[in-house]
XYZ file of C-alpha atoms in Angstrom:
104
model
C 3.662 22.905 -6.065
C 5.341 19.509 -8.022
C 2.787 17.211 -9.189
C 4.997 14.695 -9.020
C 3.846 11.965 -7.569
C 5.996 10.609 -4.313
C 6.893 6.432 -4.472
C 7.133 6.693 -0.562
C 3.090 7.030 0.088
C 2.212 6.343 3.403
C -0.742 5.961 4.761
C -0.221 6.452 8.943
C 2.499 7.693 10.988
C 3.718 6.167 14.674
C 5.346 8.233 16.878
C 8.790 7.726 15.992
C 10.208 7.710 19.820
C 7.498 5.015 20.736
C 8.222 3.103 17.863
C 12.587 3.098 18.211
C 11.934 2.184 21.411
C 9.887 -0.804 21.272
C 11.826 -2.298 17.969
C 15.201 -1.773 19.614
C 14.478 -2.966 23.218
C 12.821 -5.851 21.468
C 16.178 -7.158 19.051
C 18.724 -6.169 21.755
C 21.144 -7.714 22.087
C 19.969 -10.887 20.974
C 19.388 -9.357 16.753
C 21.951 -6.697 16.810
C 21.747 -7.977 12.710
C 18.239 -7.058 12.648
C 18.867 -3.214 13.776
C 21.903 -3.025 11.777
C 19.645 -3.539 8.620
C 16.402 -1.279 10.286
C 18.943 1.520 10.725
C 22.055 1.033 8.170
C 20.506 -0.603 4.987
C 16.614 0.969 5.277
C 16.279 4.480 3.542
C 15.590 6.833 6.119
C 13.222 9.715 6.165
C 11.590 11.714 9.113
C 8.198 12.437 8.965
C 6.139 15.266 10.735
C 2.327 16.258 11.269
C 3.393 20.124 10.518
C 0.491 22.266 10.228
C -2.246 19.784 9.661
C -0.239 18.608 6.904
C 2.382 15.344 6.400
C 5.708 16.388 5.403
C 8.442 14.443 4.808
C 12.919 14.727 4.469
C 14.953 11.725 3.620
C 18.758 11.740 4.000
C 18.920 13.357 0.741
C 17.477 16.476 1.612
C 14.699 15.590 -0.794
C 11.135 16.575 0.932
C 7.988 15.284 0.319
C 4.043 15.934 1.156
C 1.876 12.364 1.543
C 1.551 12.179 -2.005
C 3.639 14.587 -3.698
C 7.778 15.145 -4.455
C 7.930 19.084 -3.067
C 10.454 20.679 -5.371
C 13.616 21.954 -4.037
C 13.125 25.679 -4.453
C 9.474 25.565 -3.076
C 9.793 27.348 -0.394
C 6.266 26.804 1.209
C 3.620 24.159 1.186
C -0.309 24.401 1.552
C 0.709 28.201 2.896
C 3.028 27.024 5.383
C 6.756 27.623 5.092
C 9.386 24.993 4.936
C 12.393 26.558 6.522
C 12.238 24.528 9.636
C 11.829 21.286 7.788
C 15.185 22.114 5.060
C 17.467 23.023 8.271
C 16.135 19.811 9.916
C 19.649 17.269 9.718
C 17.957 13.887 8.718
C 21.295 12.364 8.468
C 22.229 13.401 12.195
C 18.989 12.006 13.704
C 19.769 8.929 11.901
C 23.502 8.807 13.097
C 22.394 9.589 16.607
C 20.047 6.317 16.294
C 22.710 4.272 15.331
C 24.901 5.429 18.029
C 22.300 5.042 20.854
C 21.552 1.460 19.322
C 25.207 0.826 19.200
C 25.385 -0.172 15.720
C 28.352 2.104 14.945
């Protein structure tokens, strides 16, 4: 496991669907600039409470635990397979959010 600290540490995660729905509803149609900045210019991470452990994957494919960067070659984290996390397409997820928000 990597000993490199994660510079994107988080203390709490919200449900993404609820957060995005509230954020988009609040800012459409009057504030598309705010939506564009949030969905296009802000780094994208997908996080999941995975077998009791917080895991995140960014749009470059890097995987993080809550506090550490996970090495690229690592196949497990805290005795849990990272296979599904590695298969997750964060860029496709981000692109679908952009499309649904009408920010193409």
